Amino acid sequence: MDIRDIARLSGYSVGTVSRVLNDHPGVSVRARERVLEVVREVGYEPNTNARHLKMRGRASFAIMVKGMQNLLFNDIIEKAEGLFAEADEEARVHFVDEDADEVARAAHLDKIRHPKGFLFLGGDPNNFRGSFDQIGVPCVLLTNTAEGWGLTGLSSFSTDDEAAAEAVIDHLWECGHRRIGVLGGNRKVSEVSEHRLAGVVRAFEAHGARFDVDRWYEPCRFSMGAGYEAAMRLLERADDLTAVFAFGDVIALGALRAATDRGFRVPLDISLVGFDGVDVSQYSVPRLTTVRQDAGLLARRGVEALLAATRGKDARAVHESVPFRLLRRESVLSLLPASTASAVGVEGGRS
Amino acid sequence: MDIRDIARLSGYSVGTVSRVLNDHPGVSVRARERVLEVVREVGYEPNTNARHLKMRGRASFAIMVKGMQNLLFNDIIEKAEGLFAEADEEARVHFVDEDADEVARAAHLDKIRHPKGFLFLGGDPNNFRGSFDQIGVPCVLLTNTAEGWGLTGLSSFSTDDEAAAEAVIDHLWECGHRRIGVLGGNRKVSEVSEHRLAGVVRAFEAHGARFDVDRWYEPCRFSMGAGYEAAMRLLERADDLTAVFAFGDVIALGALRAATDRGFRVPLDISLVGFDGVDVSQYSVPRLTTVRQDAGLLARRGVEALLAATRGKDARAVHESVPFRLLRRESVLSLLPASTASAVGVEGGRS
DNA sequence: CTGAAAGCGCTTACAG
DNA sequence: CTGAAAGCGCTTACAG
């Protein structure tokens, strides 16, 4: 069953059939109706290979996801898929290993698959510097800012990681915490961790103190297992900590387990803060105080920008940050005698 | 840069170039080497649309995932992707809403995309009965058994849900629990829940008791939020429960939160058992007693069967169950005075 | 072993 | 508004 059959059955030529199928102008109402009738009758579906061969590729969008453990990415994928579907566009998600080269992989896909554009969830600047120039279609990076990478044609939407980390430290500081451990992604491959760490350092300075990186910072991947191990190392090394700030909820959950295993009650003996505001963080015992990244907005801004770029509306790359929110829940204890704890949430982010 | 350029550059015809690219026999060593050299030099990648147009589709495999909340599926996807890659096959994952029709979606994909085969993660028998006959390529269903659905061409690999649920109840029973609540997927669309519930009922009968479905069973979707709500309803209705068995770890985690909110300590005031053996279950406080489904083996058997089927090796559909393991951790309390708790794990599953 | 040619199922100028 | 025809980039009988 191909377009010629439809042409024959409807009494029109393949050209006309193709035109109604693609909603091109210049087809009589009669022809359109007749063709659609036949199409419906026989359940005809055009062959996408042939179609794209002619239309020079540009099939769908590709969502490149770095790692499968990051629950925040799950939320973003879900939203983004919906958004693409609304815009009547196809999107394919490709998972790439946390330490694999997502950009090289995308460059390869670009060659063989000709997607209309790429949406990156997470990304390593080194990889981008390495092979981004081999990608010829619009790209958007999410959760990471690409500002200052010097890459034209790459827009990015992210949380202001530095400000968010500062807000966390400020909150902890207000609650009387001074010795704060930090659990974070590997600085070499995770720029977000770099930014969050910078925020931590800056916040300490703002309070006239100094963050002891060597002693208080323990890098790790974004998984519960890694968070658990890292927390164990950190707690071993610095047993006088009153609080721990993890650069991901998933890490925080691993740390919660580790703290418990070492006999610390959270938050009674040690306070804990996460990052991301992923679903689980609200069901843990205790509920996790965390920075909520706006997955929905991140997805929306990213998809919109990508769509606009592929439609040639605006070629200029933009770098925006999306508001975050410090969710004060149960995992932080105030060390102060009578806490005049401020209201409910700290918001942040410039756009 | 297309095949003609390579032909020109190498001094051979496009036919010869195509033959070496496809590893066809009947090409001289000289020609092969020369062509590959040029290909490498210019970084040529054949256009897959054109290729598949000729080869009549059959591009890659499709993994149809029902729901994005089920962490077990994440594990399976990760393994399956690796396996496909090892076999040098492409696999595309498609997420379909938990209550959308995954089979209709696959049938549509089959028409327009011509995948080599489908790997379903989760599935509703009604949907399969509805439009499975429209799919013309090999299919494998994972985590659900399709035995007795009367569908030729659909193999399945799963955990023996009924036996696993029985093992859970037996374990709880041994620990002295008699009033056990059950939190599970919607029976209408989740056959696994049906099977697990049957196992619960059977186990009660084996112990000479009766499971009060109306009072003790509360259906819900497979998410923490749903688990939380369902547990709230259940605990409200039956406040004399000493244990709760959730048909998914994610549900159990929601229930853990709910129990805590109602002032129950787990396992002191109420015991809790999950299902799946997903990563989080081992980091929660307390660590969740659960049934571990073997995601790795499920993925391996599934991919192997699919590959074999598409290669025409074995057309007969098979239905196998893969061994499960009852992981006894911390969320179950023994109500007996001096417990002679048996060793470490209960295993199960026939194959 | 190699080349010339037909054809996969579409789209899109080009005429009319 | 419609049709006939060229062509997208490949693969694969068919000759040689």
PDB file of N, CA and C in Angstrom, chain B residues 268-331:
ATOM      1  N   LEU B 268       8.437  -0.893  63.934  1.00  0.00           N
ATOM      2  CA  LEU B 268       7.949  -1.112  65.294  1.00  0.00           C
ATOM      3  C   LEU B 268       6.435  -1.204  65.393  1.00  0.00           C
ATOM      4  N   ASP B 269       5.747  -0.240  64.778  1.00  0.00           N
ATOM      5  CA  ASP B 269       4.290  -0.244  64.889  1.00  0.00           C
ATOM      6  C   ASP B 269       3.634  -0.968  63.721  1.00  0.00           C
ATOM      7  N   ILE B 270       4.301  -0.932  62.605  1.00  0.00           N
ATOM      8  CA  ILE B 270       3.740  -1.606  61.441  1.00  0.00           C
ATOM      9  C   ILE B 270       4.882  -2.040  60.524  1.00  0.00           C
ATOM     10  N   SER B 271       4.760  -3.247  60.002  1.00  0.00           N
ATOM     11  CA  SER B 271       5.802  -3.762  59.110  1.00  0.00           C
ATOM     12  C   SER B 271       5.449  -3.434  57.674  1.00  0.00           C
ATOM     13  N   LEU B 272       6.458  -3.428  56.819  1.00  0.00           N
ATOM     14  CA  LEU B 272       6.233  -3.012  55.429  1.00  0.00           C
ATOM     15  C   LEU B 272       7.088  -3.853  54.487  1.00  0.00           C
ATOM     16  N   VAL B 273       6.467  -4.315  53.412  1.00  0.00           N
ATOM     17  CA  VAL B 273       7.211  -5.075  52.399  1.00  0.00           C
ATOM     18  C   VAL B 273       6.950  -4.460  51.039  1.00  0.00           C
ATOM     19  N   GLY B 274       7.990  -4.376  50.229  1.00  0.00           N
ATOM     20  CA  GLY B 274       7.845  -3.825  48.890  1.00  0.00           C
ATOM     21  C   GLY B 274       7.928  -4.899  47.823  1.00  0.00           C
ATOM     22  N   PHE B 275       8.134  -4.462  46.595  1.00  0.00           N
ATOM     23  CA  PHE B 275       8.258  -5.399  45.486  1.00  0.00           C
ATOM     24  C   PHE B 275       9.095  -4.713  44.413  1.00  0.00           C
ATOM     25  N   ASP B 276      10.020  -5.433  43.858  1.00  0.00           N
ATOM     26  CA  ASP B 276      10.882  -4.999  42.743  1.00  0.00           C
ATOM     27  C   ASP B 276      12.371  -5.067  43.100  1.00  0.00           C
ATOM     28  N   GLY B 277      12.704  -4.575  44.298  1.00  0.00           N
ATOM     29  CA  GLY B 277      14.109  -4.618  44.669  1.00  0.00           C
ATOM     30  C   GLY B 277      14.920  -3.562  43.943  1.00  0.00           C
ATOM     31  N   VAL B 278      14.258  -2.442  43.738  1.00  0.00           N
ATOM     32  CA  VAL B 278      14.866  -1.316  43.066  1.00  0.00           C
ATOM     33  C   VAL B 278      15.902  -0.655  43.987  1.00  0.00           C
ATOM     34  N   ASP B 279      16.819   0.081  43.394  1.00  0.00           N
ATOM     35  CA  ASP B 279      17.915   0.683  44.143  1.00  0.00           C
ATOM     36  C   ASP B 279      17.495   1.415  45.417  1.00  0.00           C
ATOM     37  N   VAL B 280      16.527   2.301  45.296  1.00  0.00           N
ATOM     38  CA  VAL B 280      16.083   3.080  46.456  1.00  0.00           C
ATOM     39  C   VAL B 280      15.714   2.239  47.652  1.00  0.00           C
ATOM     40  N   SER B 281      15.181   1.061  47.407  1.00  0.00           N
ATOM     41  CA  SER B 281      14.663   0.250  48.508  1.00  0.00           C
ATOM     42  C   SER B 281      15.767  -0.100  49.495  1.00  0.00           C
ATOM     43  N   GLN B 282      16.980  -0.035  49.055  1.00  0.00           N
ATOM     44  CA  GLN B 282      18.070  -0.422  49.925  1.00  0.00           C
ATOM     45  C   GLN B 282      18.675   0.769  50.660  1.00  0.00           C
ATOM     46  N   TYR B 283      18.221   1.976  50.304  1.00  0.00           N
ATOM     47  CA  TYR B 283      18.743   3.162  50.970  1.00  0.00           C
ATOM     48  C   TYR B 283      17.713   3.846  51.853  1.00  0.00           C
ATOM     49  N   SER B 284      16.495   3.351  51.822  1.00  0.00           N
ATOM     50  CA  SER B 284      15.480   3.987  52.660  1.00  0.00           C
ATOM     51  C   SER B 284      15.775   3.673  54.125  1.00  0.00           C
ATOM     52  N   VAL B 285      15.169   4.452  54.994  1.00  0.00           N
ATOM     53  CA  VAL B 285      15.291   4.211  56.429  1.00  0.00           C
ATOM     54  C   VAL B 285      13.900   3.900  56.939  1.00  0.00           C
ATOM     55  N   PRO B 286      13.593   2.704  57.369  1.00  0.00           N
ATOM     56  CA  PRO B 286      14.463   1.530  57.355  1.00  0.00           C
ATOM     57  C   PRO B 286      14.612   0.954  55.947  1.00  0.00           C
ATOM     58  N   ARG B 287      15.635   0.147  55.767  1.00  0.00           N
ATOM     59  CA  ARG B 287      15.817  -0.547  54.496  1.00  0.00           C
ATOM     60  C   ARG B 287      14.608  -1.434  54.248  1.00  0.00           C
ATOM     61  N   LEU B 288      14.145  -1.434  53.028  1.00  0.00           N
ATOM     62  CA  LEU B 288      12.911  -2.138  52.709  1.00  0.00           C
ATOM     63  C   LEU B 288      13.097  -3.634  52.484  1.00  0.00           C
ATOM     64  N   THR B 289      12.291  -4.418  53.168  1.00  0.00           N
ATOM     65  CA  THR B 289      12.198  -5.838  52.833  1.00  0.00           C
ATOM     66  C   THR B 289      11.391  -5.893  51.546  1.00  0.00           C
ATOM     67  N   THR B 290      11.869  -6.643  50.571  1.00  0.00           N
ATOM     68  CA  THR B 290      11.210  -6.592  49.264  1.00  0.00           C
ATOM     69  C   THR B 290      11.493  -7.841  48.437  1.00  0.00           C
ATOM     70  N   VAL B 291      10.764  -7.971  47.348  1.00  0.00           N
ATOM     71  CA  VAL B 291      11.027  -9.056  46.407  1.00  0.00           C
ATOM     72  C   VAL B 291      11.895  -8.493  45.296  1.00  0.00           C
ATOM     73  N   ARG B 292      13.054  -9.054  45.129  1.00  0.00           N
ATOM     74  CA  ARG B 292      13.931  -8.564  44.089  1.00  0.00           C
ATOM     75  C   ARG B 292      13.630  -9.239  42.755  1.00  0.00           C
ATOM     76  N   GLN B 293      13.222  -8.437  41.786  1.00  0.00           N
ATOM     77  CA  GLN B 293      13.064  -8.968  40.435  1.00  0.00           C
ATOM     78  C   GLN B 293      14.418  -8.829  39.760  1.00  0.00           C
ATOM     79  N   ASP B 294      14.790  -9.812  38.984  1.00  0.00           N
ATOM     80  CA  ASP B 294      16.106  -9.795  38.374  1.00  0.00           C
ATOM     81  C   ASP B 294      16.097  -9.016  37.050  1.00  0.00           C
ATOM     82  N   ALA B 295      16.274  -7.708  37.173  1.00  0.00           N
ATOM     83  CA  ALA B 295      16.190  -6.836  35.996  1.00  0.00           C
ATOM     84  C   ALA B 295      17.202  -7.248  34.926  1.00  0.00           C
ATOM     85  N   GLY B 296      18.398  -7.588  35.365  1.00  0.00           N
ATOM     86  CA  GLY B 296      19.445  -7.959  34.415  1.00  0.00           C
ATOM     87  C   GLY B 296      19.073  -9.191  33.616  1.00  0.00           C
ATOM     88  N   LEU B 297      18.595 -10.201  34.299  1.00  0.00           N
ATOM     89  CA  LEU B 297      18.247 -11.445  33.626  1.00  0.00           C
ATOM     90  C   LEU B 297      17.016 -11.270  32.743  1.00  0.00           C
ATOM     91  N   LEU B 298      16.062 -10.516  33.254  1.00  0.00           N
ATOM     92  CA  LEU B 298      14.857 -10.220  32.481  1.00  0.00           C
ATOM     93  C   LEU B 298      15.263  -9.566  31.151  1.00  0.00           C
ATOM     94  N   ALA B 299      16.115  -8.573  31.247  1.00  0.00           N
ATOM     95  CA  ALA B 299      16.563  -7.871  30.048  1.00  0.00           C
ATOM     96  C   ALA B 299      17.296  -8.828  29.112  1.00  0.00           C
ATOM     97  N   ARG B 300      18.186  -9.613  29.675  1.00  0.00           N
ATOM     98  CA  ARG B 300      18.996 -10.502  28.850  1.00  0.00           C
ATOM     99  C   ARG B 300      18.145 -11.530  28.105  1.00  0.00           C
ATOM    100  N   ARG B 301      17.267 -12.193  28.835  1.00  0.00           N
ATOM    101  CA  ARG B 301      16.424 -13.210  28.204  1.00  0.00           C
ATOM    102  C   ARG B 301      15.534 -12.567  27.150  1.00  0.00           C
ATOM    103  N   GLY B 302      15.022 -11.424  27.460  1.00  0.00           N
ATOM    104  CA  GLY B 302      14.130 -10.732  26.536  1.00  0.00           C
ATOM    105  C   GLY B 302      14.826 -10.343  25.245  1.00  0.00           C
ATOM    106  N   VAL B 303      15.973  -9.716  25.389  1.00  0.00           N
ATOM    107  CA  VAL B 303      16.695  -9.263  24.197  1.00  0.00           C
ATOM    108  C   VAL B 303      17.151 -10.462  23.371  1.00  0.00           C
ATOM    109  N   GLU B 304      17.643 -11.477  24.037  1.00  0.00           N
ATOM    110  CA  GLU B 304      18.065 -12.681  23.314  1.00  0.00           C
ATOM    111  C   GLU B 304      16.925 -13.284  22.504  1.00  0.00           C
ATOM    112  N   ALA B 305      15.783 -13.401  23.149  1.00  0.00           N
ATOM    113  CA  ALA B 305      14.630 -13.991  22.466  1.00  0.00           C
ATOM    114  C   ALA B 305      14.226 -13.151  21.263  1.00  0.00           C
ATOM    115  N   LEU B 306      14.269 -11.844  21.452  1.00  0.00           N
ATOM    116  CA  LEU B 306      13.863 -10.947  20.373  1.00  0.00           C
ATOM    117  C   LEU B 306      14.830 -11.063  19.203  1.00  0.00           C
ATOM    118  N   LEU B 307      16.103 -11.059  19.529  1.00  0.00           N
ATOM    119  CA  LEU B 307      17.127 -11.176  18.495  1.00  0.00           C
ATOM    120  C   LEU B 307      16.977 -12.497  17.743  1.00  0.00           C
ATOM    121  N   ALA B 308      16.781 -13.568  18.495  1.00  0.00           N
ATOM    122  CA  ALA B 308      16.637 -14.889  17.878  1.00  0.00           C
ATOM    123  C   ALA B 308      15.422 -14.906  16.957  1.00  0.00           C
ATOM    124  N   ALA B 309      14.347 -14.323  17.427  1.00  0.00           N
ATOM    125  CA  ALA B 309      13.113 -14.337  16.647  1.00  0.00           C
ATOM    126  C   ALA B 309      13.262 -13.547  15.344  1.00  0.00           C
ATOM    127  N   THR B 310      13.923 -12.400  15.424  1.00  0.00           N
ATOM    128  CA  THR B 310      14.055 -11.601  14.203  1.00  0.00           C
ATOM    129  C   THR B 310      15.032 -12.249  13.245  1.00  0.00           C
ATOM    130  N   ARG B 311      15.887 -13.079  13.787  1.00  0.00           N
ATOM    131  CA  ARG B 311      16.817 -13.769  12.904  1.00  0.00           C
ATOM    132  C   ARG B 311      16.228 -15.101  12.452  1.00  0.00           C
ATOM    133  N   GLY B 312      14.978 -15.262  12.726  1.00  0.00           N
ATOM    134  CA  GLY B 312      14.259 -16.428  12.230  1.00  0.00           C
ATOM    135  C   GLY B 312      14.672 -17.746  12.832  1.00  0.00           C
ATOM    136  N   LYS B 313      15.362 -17.670  13.952  1.00  0.00           N
ATOM    137  CA  LYS B 313      15.839 -18.920  14.535  1.00  0.00           C
ATOM    138  C   LYS B 313      14.713 -19.736  15.139  1.00  0.00           C
ATOM    139  N   ASP B 314      13.880 -19.058  15.883  1.00  0.00           N
ATOM    140  CA  ASP B 314      12.864 -19.799  16.603  1.00  0.00           C
ATOM    141  C   ASP B 314      11.593 -18.969  16.624  1.00  0.00           C
ATOM    142  N   ALA B 315      10.627 -19.420  15.887  1.00  0.00           N
ATOM    143  CA  ALA B 315       9.423 -18.613  15.784  1.00  0.00           C
ATOM    144  C   ALA B 315       8.456 -18.858  16.933  1.00  0.00           C
ATOM    145  N   ARG B 316       8.635 -19.938  17.626  1.00  0.00           N
ATOM    146  CA  ARG B 316       7.695 -20.284  18.677  1.00  0.00           C
ATOM    147  C   ARG B 316       7.800 -19.322  19.862  1.00  0.00           C
ATOM    148  N   ALA B 317       6.672 -18.874  20.323  1.00  0.00           N
ATOM    149  CA  ALA B 317       6.672 -17.985  21.482  1.00  0.00           C
ATOM    150  C   ALA B 317       6.955 -18.791  22.743  1.00  0.00           C
ATOM    151  N   VAL B 318       7.738 -18.206  23.633  1.00  0.00           N
ATOM    152  CA  VAL B 318       7.992 -18.882  24.900  1.00  0.00           C
ATOM    153  C   VAL B 318       7.556 -17.977  26.046  1.00  0.00           C
ATOM    154  N   HIS B 319       7.234 -18.603  27.152  1.00  0.00           N
ATOM    155  CA  HIS B 319       6.869 -17.845  28.341  1.00  0.00           C
ATOM    156  C   HIS B 319       7.660 -18.409  29.505  1.00  0.00           C
ATOM    157  N   GLU B 320       8.564 -17.609  29.999  1.00  0.00           N
ATOM    158  CA  GLU B 320       9.416 -18.108  31.068  1.00  0.00           C
ATOM    159  C   GLU B 320       9.318 -17.209  32.275  1.00  0.00           C
ATOM    160  N   SER B 321       9.527 -17.817  33.429  1.00  0.00           N
ATOM    161  CA  SER B 321       9.659 -16.944  34.579  1.00  0.00           C
ATOM    162  C   SER B 321      11.096 -17.019  35.050  1.00  0.00           C
ATOM    163  N   VAL B 322      11.514 -15.927  35.605  1.00  0.00           N
ATOM    164  CA  VAL B 322      12.893 -15.730  36.000  1.00  0.00           C
ATOM    165  C   VAL B 322      12.930 -15.724  37.530  1.00  0.00           C
ATOM    166  N   PRO B 323      13.959 -16.287  38.140  1.00  0.00           N
ATOM    167  CA  PRO B 323      13.972 -16.408  39.596  1.00  0.00           C
ATOM    168  C   PRO B 323      13.869 -15.064  40.320  1.00  0.00           C
ATOM    169  N   PHE B 324      13.127 -15.069  41.401  1.00  0.00           N
ATOM    170  CA  PHE B 324      13.070 -13.860  42.240  1.00  0.00           C
ATOM    171  C   PHE B 324      13.729 -14.187  43.574  1.00  0.00           C
ATOM    172  N   ARG B 325      13.825 -13.182  44.406  1.00  0.00           N
ATOM    173  CA  ARG B 325      14.476 -13.391  45.683  1.00  0.00           C
ATOM    174  C   ARG B 325      13.807 -12.504  46.714  1.00  0.00           C
ATOM    175  N   LEU B 326      13.427 -13.097  47.837  1.00  0.00           N
ATOM    176  CA  LEU B 326      12.852 -12.278  48.902  1.00  0.00           C
ATOM    177  C   LEU B 326      14.003 -11.712  49.727  1.00  0.00           C
ATOM    178  N   LEU B 327      14.138 -10.411  49.695  1.00  0.00           N
ATOM    179  CA  LEU B 327      15.229  -9.770  50.429  1.00  0.00           C
ATOM    180  C   LEU B 327      14.727  -9.335  51.805  1.00  0.00           C
ATOM    181  N   ARG B 328      15.193 -10.019  52.828  1.00  0.00           N
ATOM    182  CA  ARG B 328      14.736  -9.664  54.184  1.00  0.00           C
ATOM    183  C   ARG B 328      15.632  -8.583  54.730  1.00  0.00           C
ATOM    184  N   ARG B 329      15.065  -7.409  54.918  1.00  0.00           N
ATOM    185  CA  ARG B 329      15.898  -6.324  55.412  1.00  0.00           C
ATOM    186  C   ARG B 329      15.372  -5.803  56.756  1.00  0.00           C
ATOM    187  N   GLU B 330      15.015  -4.540  56.811  1.00  0.00           N
ATOM    188  CA  GLU B 330      14.712  -4.015  58.144  1.00  0.00           C
ATOM    189  C   GLU B 330      13.268  -3.597  58.374  1.00  0.00           C
ATOM    190  N   SER B 331      12.455  -3.654  57.357  1.00  0.00           N
ATOM    191  CA  SER B 331      11.122  -3.067  57.518  1.00  0.00           C
ATOM    192  C   SER B 331      10.067  -4.039  58.026  1.00  0.00           C
TER     193      SER B 331
END
